[in-house]
mmCIF file of C-alpha atoms in Angstrom:
data_model
loop_
_atom_site.group_PDB
_atom_site.id
_atom_site.type_symbol
_atom_site.label_atom_id
_atom_site.label_comp_id
_atom_site.label_asym_id
_atom_site.label_seq_id
_atom_site.Cartn_x
_atom_site.Cartn_y
_atom_site.Cartn_z
ATOM 1 C CA MET H 1 18.097 -24.687 -11.381
ATOM 2 C CA ARG H 2 19.166 -24.317 -7.738
ATOM 3 C CA VAL H 3 19.130 -20.844 -6.177
ATOM 4 C CA ILE H 4 20.809 -19.938 -2.876
ATOM 5 C CA VAL H 5 19.098 -16.941 -1.209
ATOM 6 C CA VAL H 6 20.859 -15.353 1.762
ATOM 7 C CA GLY H 7 18.655 -13.277 4.067
ATOM 8 C CA ALA H 8 15.074 -14.092 5.087
ATOM 9 C CA GLY H 9 13.661 -10.586 5.300
ATOM 10 C CA VAL H 10 10.946 -9.593 2.887
ATOM 11 C CA VAL H 11 13.349 -8.890 -0.012
ATOM 12 C CA GLY H 12 15.077 -12.258 0.370
ATOM 13 C CA THR H 13 11.811 -14.108 0.876
ATOM 14 C CA MET H 14 10.343 -12.586 -2.270
ATOM 15 C CA HIS H 15 13.436 -13.704 -4.224
ATOM 16 C CA ALA H 16 12.849 -17.212 -2.898
ATOM 17 C CA TRP H 17 9.186 -16.909 -3.898
ATOM 18 C CA GLN H 18 10.078 -15.878 -7.442
ATOM 19 C CA ALA H 19 12.524 -18.758 -7.843
ATOM 20 C CA VAL H 20 10.084 -21.366 -6.550
ATOM 21 C CA GLU H 21 7.275 -19.935 -8.671
ATOM 22 C CA ARG H 22 9.480 -20.411 -11.741
ATOM 23 C CA GLY H 23 10.043 -24.052 -10.914
ATOM 24 C CA HIS H 24 13.474 -23.824 -9.291
ATOM 25 C CA GLU H 25 14.856 -25.293 -6.085
ATOM 26 C CA VAL H 26 15.745 -22.819 -3.313
ATOM 27 C CA VAL H 27 18.010 -23.040 -0.291
ATOM 28 C CA HIS H 28 17.240 -20.061 1.947
ATOM 29 C CA ILE H 29 19.858 -19.144 4.577
ATOM 30 C CA GLU H 30 19.194 -16.760 7.468
ATOM 31 C CA ARG H 31 21.637 -15.867 10.239
ATOM 32 C CA GLU H 32 18.827 -15.610 12.814
ATOM 33 C CA ALA H 33 16.318 -18.362 13.570
ATOM 34 C CA GLU H 34 13.909 -16.211 11.545
ATOM 35 C CA ALA H 35 13.879 -12.646 10.221
ATOM 36 C CA ARG H 36 14.176 -10.027 12.979
ATOM 37 C CA GLY H 37 15.259 -6.881 11.120
ATOM 38 C CA ALA H 38 13.486 -4.116 9.242
ATOM 39 C CA SER H 39 11.070 -6.514 7.544
ATOM 40 C CA VAL H 40 9.259 -7.211 10.809
ATOM 41 C CA ARG H 41 9.735 -3.736 12.311
ATOM 42 C CA ASN H 42 7.773 -1.678 9.778
ATOM 43 C CA PHE H 43 4.205 -0.582 9.124
ATOM 44 C CA GLY H 44 3.343 -3.298 6.643
ATOM 45 C CA LEU H 45 2.427 -0.540 4.230
ATOM 46 C CA VAL H 46 2.191 -1.168 0.516
ATOM 47 C CA TRP H 47 2.715 2.549 -0.028
ATOM 48 C CA VAL H 48 2.174 3.625 -3.624
ATOM 49 C CA GLY H 49 1.045 7.205 -3.053
ATOM 50 C CA GLY H 50 4.326 8.765 -1.947
ATOM 51 C CA ARG H 51 6.627 7.141 -4.501
ATOM 52 C CA ALA H 52 8.625 9.204 -6.979
ATOM 53 C CA GLY H 53 7.224 9.306 -10.494
ATOM 54 C CA GLY H 54 8.843 7.082 -13.099
ATOM 55 C CA ALA H 55 10.682 3.859 -12.274
ATOM 56 C CA GLU H 56 9.909 3.979 -8.553
ATOM 57 C CA LEU H 57 6.179 4.377 -9.103
ATOM 58 C CA ARG H 58 6.143 1.677 -11.789
ATOM 59 C CA THR H 59 7.909 -0.675 -9.386
ATOM 60 C CA ALA H 60 5.464 0.128 -6.571
ATOM 61 C CA LEU H 61 2.421 -0.366 -8.809
ATOM 62 C CA ARG H 62 3.726 -3.706 -10.083
ATOM 63 C CA ALA H 63 4.522 -4.733 -6.505
ATOM 64 C CA ARG H 64 1.012 -3.768 -5.413
ATOM 65 C CA GLU H 65 -0.380 -6.039 -8.130
ATOM 66 C CA LEU H 66 1.908 -8.880 -7.023
ATOM 67 C CA TRP H 67 1.055 -8.395 -3.331
ATOM 68 C CA GLU H 68 -2.634 -8.746 -4.097
ATOM 69 C CA GLY H 69 -2.071 -11.952 -6.044
ATOM 70 C CA ILE H 70 0.212 -13.478 -3.410
ATOM 71 C CA GLY H 71 -2.126 -12.371 -0.638
ATOM 72 C CA ALA H 72 -5.010 -14.245 -2.266
ATOM 73 C CA ARG H 73 -2.914 -17.426 -2.163
ATOM 74 C CA VAL H 74 -1.353 -16.836 1.293
ATOM 75 C CA PRO H 75 -4.086 -15.464 3.584
ATOM 76 C CA GLY H 76 -1.647 -15.337 6.497
ATOM 77 C CA LEU H 77 -0.056 -12.251 4.931
ATOM 78 C CA GLY H 78 -3.119 -10.278 5.957
ATOM 79 C CA PHE H 79 -3.084 -8.319 2.692
ATOM 80 C CA ARG H 80 -5.860 -5.759 2.413
ATOM 81 C CA PRO H 81 -6.408 -3.058 -0.220
ATOM 82 C CA ASN H 82 -7.381 -0.454 2.367
ATOM 83 C CA GLY H 83 -5.984 2.690 0.700
ATOM 84 C CA SER H 84 -4.674 5.652 2.660
ATOM 85 C CA LEU H 85 -5.709 9.125 3.760
ATOM 86 C CA THR H 86 -3.106 11.855 4.175
ATOM 87 C CA LEU H 87 -4.876 14.361 6.395
ATOM 88 C CA VAL H 88 -4.334 18.111 6.049
ATOM 89 C CA THR H 89 -5.191 20.798 8.567
ATOM 90 C CA ASN H 90 -4.905 24.123 6.732
ATOM 91 C CA GLU H 91 -4.855 25.777 3.323
ATOM 92 C CA ALA H 92 -1.095 25.452 2.773
ATOM 93 C CA GLU H 93 -1.232 21.694 3.337
ATOM 94 C CA LEU H 94 -4.409 21.438 1.289
ATOM 95 C CA ALA H 95 -2.624 23.125 -1.622
ATOM 96 C CA VAL H 96 0.026 20.370 -1.665
ATOM 97 C CA ALA H 97 -2.684 17.709 -1.672
ATOM 98 C CA ARG H 98 -4.513 19.494 -4.462
ATOM 99 C CA ALA H 99 -1.315 19.751 -6.514
ATOM 100 C CA ALA H 100 -0.764 16.003 -6.077
ATOM 101 C CA THR H 101 -4.132 15.289 -7.709
ATOM 102 C CA GLU H 102 -2.942 17.286 -10.727
ATOM 103 C CA LEU H 103 0.181 15.187 -11.310
ATOM 104 C CA PRO H 104 0.280 13.362 -14.663
ATOM 105 C CA ASP H 105 0.305 10.014 -12.831
ATOM 106 C CA ALA H 106 -2.361 10.916 -10.250
ATOM 107 C CA ALA H 107 -4.880 8.498 -11.750
ATOM 108 C CA GLU H 108 -2.388 5.610 -11.568
ATOM 109 C CA ARG H 109 -1.919 6.295 -7.866
ATOM 110 C CA GLY H 110 -5.661 6.559 -7.251
ATOM 111 C CA TYR H 111 -5.406 10.098 -5.876
ATOM 112 C CA LYS H 112 -8.527 12.034 -4.975
ATOM 113 C CA LEU H 113 -8.922 15.197 -2.902
ATOM 114 C CA LEU H 114 -11.552 14.835 -0.181
ATOM 115 C CA ASP H 115 -13.087 17.355 2.150
ATOM 116 C CA ALA H 116 -13.284 16.561 5.851
ATOM 117 C CA ALA H 117 -16.779 15.093 5.668
ATOM 118 C CA GLU H 118 -15.837 12.798 2.794
ATOM 119 C CA ALA H 119 -12.725 11.638 4.655
ATOM 120 C CA ARG H 120 -14.763 10.865 7.777
ATOM 121 C CA ALA H 121 -17.312 8.966 5.699
ATOM 122 C CA LEU H 122 -14.478 6.821 4.339
ATOM 123 C CA ASN H 123 -12.849 6.381 7.763
ATOM 124 C CA PRO H 124 -15.356 7.054 10.575
ATOM 125 C CA ALA H 125 -12.686 6.626 13.282
ATOM 126 C CA LEU H 126 -11.289 10.044 12.269
ATOM 127 C CA ARG H 127 -13.367 12.297 14.511
ATOM 128 C CA GLY H 128 -10.750 14.988 15.114
ATOM 129 C CA GLU H 129 -10.137 18.335 13.466
ATOM 130 C CA PHE H 130 -8.715 18.500 9.931
ATOM 131 C CA ALA H 131 -9.515 20.349 6.712
ATOM 132 C CA GLY H 132 -9.490 17.483 4.216
ATOM 133 C CA ALA H 133 -7.434 14.585 2.929
ATOM 134 C CA LEU H 134 -5.557 13.170 -0.018
ATOM 135 C CA TRP H 135 -7.027 9.735 -0.711
ATOM 136 C CA CYS H 136 -4.750 7.157 -2.358
ATOM 137 C CA GLU H 137 -6.828 4.196 -3.493
ATOM 138 C CA ARG H 138 -3.830 2.051 -4.549
ATOM 139 C CA ASP H 139 -2.221 1.798 -1.112
ATOM 140 C CA GLY H 140 -2.534 -1.413 0.873
ATOM 141 C CA ALA H 141 -1.243 -3.176 3.955
ATOM 142 C CA VAL H 142 0.073 -6.527 5.167
ATOM 143 C CA GLU H 143 0.963 -7.887 8.619
ATOM 144 C CA PRO H 144 4.756 -7.416 8.901
ATOM 145 C CA ARG H 145 5.324 -9.484 12.040
ATOM 146 C CA VAL H 146 3.908 -12.622 10.420
ATOM 147 C CA ALA H 147 4.302 -12.077 6.662
ATOM 148 C CA GLN H 148 7.686 -13.796 6.300
ATOM 149 C CA ARG H 149 6.531 -16.812 8.316
ATOM 150 C CA ALA H 150 3.363 -17.133 6.237
ATOM 151 C CA LEU H 151 5.390 -16.944 3.034
ATOM 152 C CA LYS H 152 7.900 -19.482 4.375
ATOM 153 C CA ASP H 153 5.109 -21.946 5.184
ATOM 154 C CA ALA H 154 3.748 -21.581 1.651
ATOM 155 C CA LEU H 155 7.223 -22.066 0.179
ATOM 156 C CA LEU H 156 7.831 -25.185 2.288
ATOM 157 C CA ALA H 157 4.623 -26.664 0.924
ATOM 158 C CA SER H 158 6.093 -26.496 -2.596
ATOM 159 C CA GLY H 159 8.625 -29.253 -1.829
ATOM 160 C CA ARG H 160 11.343 -27.235 -3.594
ATOM 161 C CA TYR H 161 12.318 -24.989 -0.696
ATOM 162 C CA THR H 162 14.693 -25.556 2.197
ATOM 163 C CA PHE H 163 15.071 -23.056 5.031
ATOM 164 C CA VAL H 164 18.372 -22.996 6.922
ATOM 165 C CA GLY H 165 18.122 -20.726 9.970
ATOM 166 C CA GLY H 166 20.789 -19.761 12.469
ATOM 167 C CA ARG H 167 23.565 -19.768 9.869
ATOM 168 C CA GLU H 168 25.646 -16.757 8.840
ATOM 169 C CA VAL H 169 27.232 -16.868 5.402
ATOM 170 C CA ARG H 170 30.926 -16.083 5.732
ATOM 171 C CA GLU H 171 32.567 -16.783 2.379
ATOM 172 C CA VAL H 172 31.979 -17.162 -1.350
ATOM 173 C CA THR H 173 33.792 -20.396 -2.189
ATOM 174 C CA GLY H 174 33.207 -20.507 -5.925
ATOM 175 C CA PRO H 175 30.681 -19.722 -8.666
ATOM 176 C CA GLY H 176 27.237 -19.945 -7.060
ATOM 177 C CA ALA H 177 28.632 -21.315 -3.802
ATOM 178 C CA VAL H 178 28.900 -19.999 -0.225
ATOM 179 C CA ARG H 179 30.152 -21.340 3.103
ATOM 180 C CA ASP H 180 28.323 -20.643 6.362
ATOM 181 C CA ASP H 181 29.685 -20.285 9.894
ATOM 182 C CA HIS H 182 29.014 -23.969 10.626
ATOM 183 C CA GLY H 183 31.440 -24.909 7.857
ATOM 184 C CA THR H 184 28.723 -26.068 5.461
ATOM 185 C CA THR H 185 29.107 -25.167 1.788
ATOM 186 C CA HIS H 186 25.906 -24.488 -0.129
ATOM 187 C CA THR H 187 26.220 -24.821 -3.895
ATOM 188 C CA GLY H 188 23.792 -23.724 -6.574
ATOM 189 C CA ASP H 189 23.522 -22.077 -9.960
ATOM 190 C CA ALA H 190 23.074 -18.605 -8.459
ATOM 191 C CA VAL H 191 23.455 -16.906 -5.093
ATOM 192 C CA VAL H 192 21.429 -13.807 -4.200
ATOM 193 C CA LEU H 193 22.536 -11.892 -1.109
ATOM 194 C CA CYS H 194 19.594 -9.997 0.434
ATOM 195 C CA THR H 195 21.248 -9.063 3.706
ATOM 196 C CA GLY H 196 19.229 -5.955 4.594
ATOM 197 C CA ALA H 197 21.025 -3.567 6.922
ATOM 198 C CA TRP H 198 23.883 -6.025 7.478
ATOM 199 C CA LEU H 199 26.507 -4.261 5.351
ATOM 200 C CA GLY H 200 29.691 -5.444 7.083
ATOM 201 C CA GLY H 201 31.566 -8.731 6.967
ATOM 202 C CA LEU H 202 31.143 -10.577 3.694
ATOM 203 C CA VAL H 203 29.128 -7.750 2.108
ATOM 204 C CA ARG H 204 31.926 -5.247 2.729
ATOM 205 C CA GLU H 205 34.497 -7.682 1.360
ATOM 206 C CA LEU H 206 32.502 -8.199 -1.833
ATOM 207 C CA ALA H 207 31.355 -4.573 -2.307
ATOM 208 C CA PRO H 208 33.684 -2.225 -0.379
ATOM 209 C CA GLU H 209 32.346 0.917 -2.107
ATOM 210 C CA LEU H 210 28.698 0.110 -1.666
ATOM 211 C CA PRO H 211 26.542 3.235 -2.315
ATOM 212 C CA VAL H 212 24.171 2.421 0.535
ATOM 213 C CA ARG H 213 23.644 3.953 3.958
ATOM 214 C CA ARG H 214 21.840 2.728 7.040
ATOM 215 C CA VAL H 215 18.825 4.530 8.537
ATOM 216 C CA ARG H 216 17.462 4.072 12.059
ATOM 217 C CA LEU H 217 13.823 4.618 12.986
ATOM 218 C CA GLN H 218 11.561 4.481 16.046
ATOM 219 C CA MET H 219 8.000 3.180 16.085
ATOM 220 C CA MET H 220 5.303 2.025 18.499
ATOM 221 C CA GLN H 221 2.156 -0.073 18.662
ATOM 222 C CA THR H 222 -0.949 0.428 20.791
ATOM 223 C CA ALA H 223 -3.522 -1.809 22.365
ATOM 224 C CA PRO H 224 -6.634 -2.373 20.186
ATOM 225 C CA LEU H 225 -8.432 0.820 19.201
ATOM 226 C CA GLY H 226 -11.861 -0.714 19.731
ATOM 227 C CA GLU H 227 -13.117 0.190 16.271
ATOM 228 C CA ALA H 228 -11.966 -0.158 12.677
ATOM 229 C CA LEU H 229 -9.472 2.277 11.219
ATOM 230 C CA THR H 230 -10.597 1.547 7.685
ATOM 231 C CA THR H 231 -7.649 3.177 5.892
ATOM 232 C CA SER H 232 -3.994 3.756 6.607
ATOM 233 C CA VAL H 233 -3.407 7.329 7.791
ATOM 234 C CA ALA H 234 -0.645 9.881 7.284
ATOM 235 C CA ASP H 235 -0.262 13.523 8.246
ATOM 236 C CA ALA H 236 0.962 16.399 6.090
ATOM 237 C CA ASP H 237 4.552 15.972 7.290
ATOM 238 C CA SER H 238 4.586 13.067 4.809
ATOM 239 C CA PHE H 239 4.549 15.681 2.051
ATOM 240 C CA ARG H 240 7.967 16.826 3.270
ATOM 241 C CA TYR H 241 9.391 13.306 3.296
ATOM 242 C CA TYR H 242 8.109 11.421 0.246
ATOM 243 C CA PRO H 243 9.390 12.231 -3.264
ATOM 244 C CA ALA H 244 5.986 12.237 -4.979
ATOM 245 C CA TYR H 245 5.270 15.654 -3.480
ATOM 246 C CA ARG H 246 7.242 18.436 -5.175
ATOM 247 C CA GLY H 247 6.687 21.786 -6.821
ATOM 248 C CA GLU H 248 5.511 25.254 -5.878
ATOM 249 C CA ALA H 249 2.873 24.132 -3.384
ATOM 250 C CA LEU H 250 5.428 22.194 -1.320
ATOM 251 C CA THR H 251 7.846 25.125 -1.451
ATOM 252 C CA ALA H 252 5.054 27.421 -0.262
ATOM 253 C CA LEU H 253 4.211 25.004 2.560
ATOM 254 C CA ALA H 254 7.834 24.967 3.722
ATOM 255 C CA ALA H 255 7.902 28.780 3.707
ATOM 256 C CA ALA H 256 4.523 29.276 5.372
ATOM 257 C CA GLN H 257 4.633 26.535 7.978
ATOM 258 C CA GLN H 258 7.639 25.296 9.845
ATOM 259 C CA GLN H 259 7.597 21.706 10.938
ATOM 260 C CA ALA H 260 7.180 21.188 14.680
ATOM 261 C CA PRO H 261 10.673 21.347 16.253
ATOM 262 C CA ILE H 262 10.562 17.794 17.609
ATOM 263 C CA ALA H 263 9.379 16.482 14.221
ATOM 264 C CA ALA H 264 12.088 18.403 12.392
ATOM 265 C CA GLU H 265 14.780 17.238 14.791
ATOM 266 C CA HIS H 266 13.873 13.596 14.300
ATOM 267 C CA ARG H 267 12.833 13.910 10.622
ATOM 268 C CA MET H 268 9.359 12.674 11.432
ATOM 269 C CA GLN H 269 6.047 12.127 9.796
ATOM 270 C CA LEU H 270 2.957 10.340 11.031
ATOM 271 C CA LEU H 271 2.112 7.023 9.438
ATOM 272 C CA MET H 272 -0.490 4.821 11.096
ATOM 273 C CA VAL H 273 -1.818 1.369 10.211
ATOM 274 C CA GLN H 274 -4.261 -0.777 12.129
ATOM 275 C CA ARG H 275 -3.084 -4.312 12.829
ATOM 276 C CA ALA H 276 -5.221 -7.431 12.560
ATOM 277 C CA ASP H 277 -5.686 -7.419 16.355
ATOM 278 C CA GLY H 278 -7.007 -3.847 16.294
ATOM 279 C CA GLY H 279 -3.843 -2.170 17.578
ATOM 280 C CA LEU H 280 -2.273 0.773 15.797
ATOM 281 C CA THR H 281 1.278 0.774 14.436
ATOM 282 C CA ILE H 282 2.464 4.389 14.619
ATOM 283 C CA GLY H 283 5.686 6.099 13.511
ATOM 284 C CA ASP H 284 8.188 7.176 12.625
ATOM 285 C CA THR H 285 11.554 8.913 12.984
ATOM 286 C CA HIS H 286 14.665 8.868 10.777
ATOM 287 C CA GLU H 287 18.274 8.987 11.950
ATOM 288 C CA TYR H 288 21.093 8.960 9.397
ATOM 289 C CA ALA H 289 24.345 9.680 11.269
ATOM 290 C CA GLU H 290 26.155 6.653 12.650
ATOM 291 C CA PRO H 291 26.916 5.469 15.238
ATOM 292 C CA PHE H 292 23.229 5.289 16.072
ATOM 293 C CA ASP H 293 21.909 5.776 19.586
ATOM 294 C CA PHE H 294 21.224 2.501 21.364
ATOM 295 C CA ASP H 295 18.163 3.730 23.242
ATOM 296 C CA VAL H 296 14.739 4.962 22.157
ATOM 297 C CA VAL H 297 13.777 8.573 22.868
ATOM 298 C CA GLU H 298 10.417 9.404 24.415
ATOM 299 C CA ASP H 299 9.756 12.871 22.920
ATOM 300 C CA PRO H 300 8.945 11.590 19.398
ATOM 301 C CA TYR H 301 6.436 9.114 20.808
ATOM 302 C CA GLU H 302 4.725 11.856 22.768
ATOM 303 C CA HIS H 303 4.559 14.087 19.681
ATOM 304 C CA LEU H 304 3.089 11.326 17.526
ATOM 305 C CA GLY H 305 0.578 10.504 20.240
ATOM 306 C CA ARG H 306 -0.645 14.106 20.290
ATOM 307 C CA VAL H 307 -0.925 14.190 16.495
ATOM 308 C CA VAL H 308 -2.931 10.962 16.418
ATOM 309 C CA GLU H 309 -5.257 12.084 19.208
ATOM 310 C CA GLY H 310 -5.926 15.302 17.316
ATOM 311 C CA LEU H 311 -6.975 13.318 14.241
ATOM 312 C CA ILE H 312 -9.055 10.586 15.883
ATOM 313 C CA GLY H 313 -10.574 12.978 18.427
ATOM 314 C CA ARG H 314 -10.079 10.648 21.378
ATOM 315 C CA PRO H 315 -7.288 9.434 23.694
ATOM 316 C CA LEU H 316 -4.830 7.010 22.182
ATOM 317 C CA PRO H 317 -5.076 3.425 23.492
ATOM 318 C CA PRO H 318 -2.232 2.383 25.807
ATOM 319 C CA ILE H 319 1.141 1.813 24.146
ATOM 320 C CA ARG H 320 1.979 -1.895 24.204
ATOM 321 C CA HIS H 321 5.278 -1.910 22.269
ATOM 322 C CA ARG H 322 8.067 0.544 21.421
ATOM 323 C CA TRP H 323 11.008 -0.375 19.243
ATOM 324 C CA ALA H 324 13.779 0.798 16.946
ATOM 325 C CA GLY H 325 14.800 -0.620 13.589
ATOM 326 C CA VAL H 326 17.489 -0.102 10.962
ATOM 327 C CA TYR H 327 17.168 -0.406 7.203
ATOM 328 C CA ALA H 328 19.553 0.040 4.267
ATOM 329 C CA GLN H 329 18.930 2.823 1.755
ATOM 330 C CA CYS H 330 20.486 3.221 -1.690
ATOM 331 C CA LEU H 331 22.104 6.650 -2.022
ATOM 332 C CA ASP H 332 21.213 7.017 -5.712
ATOM 333 C CA PRO H 333 17.722 8.591 -5.729
ATOM 334 C CA GLY H 334 17.183 7.328 -9.273
ATOM 335 C CA ARG H 335 17.412 3.664 -8.222
ATOM 336 C CA VAL H 336 14.805 1.692 -6.342
ATOM 337 C CA VAL H 337 17.406 -0.769 -5.064
ATOM 338 C CA HIS H 338 21.129 -1.468 -5.410
ATOM 339 C CA ARG H 339 21.571 -4.653 -7.487
ATOM 340 C CA GLU H 340 25.147 -5.710 -8.261
ATOM 341 C CA ARG H 341 27.011 -8.820 -9.430
ATOM 342 C CA VAL H 342 29.701 -9.110 -6.744
ATOM 343 C CA ALA H 343 31.298 -12.437 -7.721
ATOM 344 C CA ASP H 344 30.885 -15.168 -10.288
ATOM 345 C CA GLY H 345 27.320 -16.391 -9.862
ATOM 346 C CA VAL H 346 26.711 -14.103 -6.862
ATOM 347 C CA TRP H 347 24.467 -11.022 -6.788
ATOM 348 C CA LEU H 348 23.853 -8.502 -4.029
ATOM 349 C CA VAL H 349 20.397 -6.897 -3.752
ATOM 350 C CA THR H 350 20.125 -4.286 -1.007
ATOM 351 C CA GLY H 351 19.196 -0.723 -0.126
ATOM 352 C CA PRO H 352 15.476 -0.395 -0.910
ATOM 353 C CA GLY H 353 15.220 2.002 2.041
ATOM 354 C CA GLY H 354 11.691 2.556 3.274
ATOM 355 C CA ARG H 355 10.418 0.986 0.045
ATOM 356 C CA GLY H 356 11.319 -2.575 1.013
ATOM 357 C CA MET H 357 7.910 -3.768 2.170
ATOM 358 C CA THR H 358 6.153 -1.944 -0.656
ATOM 359 C CA CYS H 359 8.397 -2.898 -3.551
ATOM 360 C CA SER H 360 9.955 -6.249 -2.621
ATOM 361 C CA PRO H 361 7.785 -8.456 -4.884
ATOM 362 C CA ALA H 362 8.651 -6.357 -7.945
ATOM 363 C CA ILE H 363 12.316 -6.020 -6.922
ATOM 364 C CA ALA H 364 12.568 -9.810 -6.787
ATOM 365 C CA GLU H 365 10.721 -10.200 -10.071
ATOM 366 C CA THR H 366 13.193 -7.837 -11.759
ATOM 367 C CA THR H 367 16.137 -9.790 -10.362
ATOM 368 C CA ALA H 368 14.642 -13.054 -11.617
ATOM 369 C CA ASN H 369 14.074 -11.583 -15.072
ATOM 370 C CA GLU H 370 17.559 -10.080 -15.295
ATOM 371 C CA LEU H 371 19.204 -13.344 -14.179
ATOM 372 C CA GLY H 372 17.127 -15.375 -16.615
ATOM 373 C CA TRP H 373 15.485 -17.628 -14.071
#
């Protein structure tokens, strides 16, 4: 079987991985020389803790299992099962964390409520002021800026994978066939379009009523911290953003404690992951109304910097990079991703939202199973 995969972000690359793993030949087409979108502009979080119960959590848990297996075979991914701490600063936030540990699926997520001393013992870099933490043992991390390249190198070594960069697919020319902007037709038994936030052009022609929106975010990365941040870190604003956290405790938190105005304006939470070089990836904001601004705004960075300094109890290292990114998010909250047959032998897989890095291995596995690869 010959599979044409369009889009070399993490979702597309994982579809290529699944096809090659099952013994098929893959032609992988990317409009850039290599992926430059949301897949390289994120935290690299394998974020199980905040996922909605049910299908989304099952997908995240399966993806976490797949990430660990792939990471053992492809060390360049930088996979590490480091877990996460969501830090809380008062009783209202602590109540939400406590309620999370009482969810029916809390054990699957690896939830545990820690006091401040226990959290510091787990992550000694956290020397600031906080009341406790929600520990999620099942969370992990990879290196987003290099993950796709490491996977591509492993795929090339199979002898059944061809990467075609700098080509934009313009037309479906027949069952399992597409033409790129150089006039080359690529023919296979199946085409999978994993075009990320690129929702115009061919995607719009094939799926004009696509139930997917685009979301813009801002992030930053620091110079090396100088010590290990042994877990990923979130603040209690994550409770407001992620669907795992619901119920009376969250309602009480919203009533008792307004979000900081700058955080509310930009729909922010703190997420923080240490990179392999020791720097910290910190974010993020969420903007939903298009057209998006073309510049980055400084106030959110300053707010996040203050939050981080309050938790680590020391000045933040210098900021080395600031950037914006855009991802595609399925509008149906009951679906992890939008998967649709858009032409004979052609499928579109898009809209994982902020779940793309976490769930991509399991999303691709589901596609492969459904298509009978």
